Amino acid sequence: MASHRKPRSRTAGPRTAPVVGITTAALTSIALLSQSATAAPSAPPKPSLEEVQKKVDALYHQAGVATEKYNAAKERTTKQQKRVGDLLDDVAQRTEKLNKARQELGTFAAAQYRTGAVSDTATLLLADDAQDYFDQDQLMSRLTSRQKKAVDDYQTEQAATTKKRTEAAKSLETLTTSQATLRSTKRDVQQKLGDARELLSKLTAEEKARLAAIEKQKQEAARKKAEELARQQAEAEAKRKAAEKARQKENPDTGSGSGTGTGTGSGSTGSGYAAKAAKVIDFAESQMGKPYVWGATGPDSYDCSGLTQAAWKAAGISLPRTTWDQVKVGTTVTTANAQPGDLVFFYDDISHVGIYIGDGKMIHAPKPGANVRVESIYYMPIHSVVRPA
């Protein structure tokens, strides 16, 4: 009997070869793509030294701003701590007076109890609302003059003590806020300085040397601008003296004038300011070489506004703590008319200050890692010049 099964086809074999070829190519492509996907991403390009310099300068500047915020917060905290302490002392004293007044009322209540009389005073002490009870004419008509005085004293001390306790509670809340701000700004300063140190630590010795060369070029450019200012001031002073001499020759009776002759192009401040300025500069020069430390006010280290505050204190003038407050004290003058002792403020945000010593130079506490030193006032962008006294 013949088989009805269909014969197996032999044409499928030749078509399998291309399939194998396509699969191999696909697998190869997948492998290559997999290798590309797992390969480490290329590292970002290393910043140039100029970029590092700008970044470090920016971080130091930001740290300077944060330092002034810290100084302001610290000053507020110190004042608030004193106020809270004074208020708490006052509350303690008033509480003592209140207790004495209460004891005197208690003495009257005890006496009424011993005599068998109705103890209105005792009722007063036990009342939930003393004021309502005081308003009752019946009680006041029964009290002797001494008792009335005791009641009045008790009322007065109770009201005053309650008021002072409320003030103390509010001051404590303000103090807590100031302390939180102080901690926050401290962390901000430390973060900025840490970032700057990390950037510098990644430089090689050769890069650090090149960075120092860039810094030297910056200082040299600032020095030349200071020399130009000194030349202009000297010319202006020479013209002022010549004009003064001509006036004296024409009018011998007018006297010798009030100019100080400091080589700054302005002789209008008088000898009083010059004497104070000399003390300021003497003090500042004696601090040369001491390190910059943010938040420091001396005597072993300073930040910028700490140095200016201490220097003018040596001349008998009390300046505020921060640059933002110091810039408001005194008279603003032009850079061309700057005189020794004047304060030179820098940056649009007024975050740095130095003491002008003449010839376009200043003494200042520059930044972390640097000491108090003489520098051109053109080392940083000038905001304004202020004459404190």
Tab-separated table of C-alpha atoms in Angstrom, residues 56 60 63 67 189 192-194 196-197 200 215 219 289-294 301-304 352 364-373 375 379:
chain	number	residue	atom	x	y	z
A	56	VAL	CA	39.359	81.303	43.587
A	60	TYR	CA	37.333	84.603	48.405
A	63	ALA	CA	33.662	84.466	51.659
A	67	THR	CA	32.196	87.266	56.717
A	189	VAL	CA	32.122	81.231	55.160
A	192	LYS	CA	33.510	79.082	50.492
A	193	LEU	CA	36.990	78.931	51.971
A	194	GLY	CA	36.980	75.131	51.795
A	196	ALA	CA	38.890	77.695	47.414
A	197	ARG	CA	41.417	75.518	49.252
A	200	LEU	CA	44.238	75.303	44.922
A	215	GLU	CA	48.976	87.343	40.666
A	219	GLN	CA	49.693	93.527	41.528
A	289	GLY	CA	52.352	90.872	59.185
A	290	LYS	CA	49.478	89.671	61.373
A	291	PRO	CA	47.234	87.103	59.670
A	292	TYR	CA	43.817	87.679	58.184
A	293	VAL	CA	41.225	85.632	60.067
A	294	TRP	CA	37.552	86.035	59.222
A	301	SER	CA	44.580	88.710	63.827
A	302	TYR	CA	42.024	90.730	61.866
A	303	ASP	CA	39.531	90.687	59.075
A	304	CYS	CA	39.277	93.814	56.911
A	352	HIS	CA	36.071	94.970	51.689
A	364	HIS	CA	44.468	96.230	54.743
A	365	ALA	CA	43.780	92.682	55.884
A	366	PRO	CA	43.410	91.077	52.430
A	367	LYS	CA	42.020	87.535	52.594
A	368	PRO	CA	42.525	84.110	54.193
A	369	GLY	CA	46.101	82.924	53.865
A	370	ALA	CA	47.458	86.499	53.650
A	371	ASN	CA	48.776	88.906	56.274
A	372	VAL	CA	48.044	92.574	56.926
A	373	ARG	CA	50.059	94.417	54.280
A	375	GLU	CA	48.805	97.268	48.673
A	379	TYR	CA	44.136	95.920	43.388
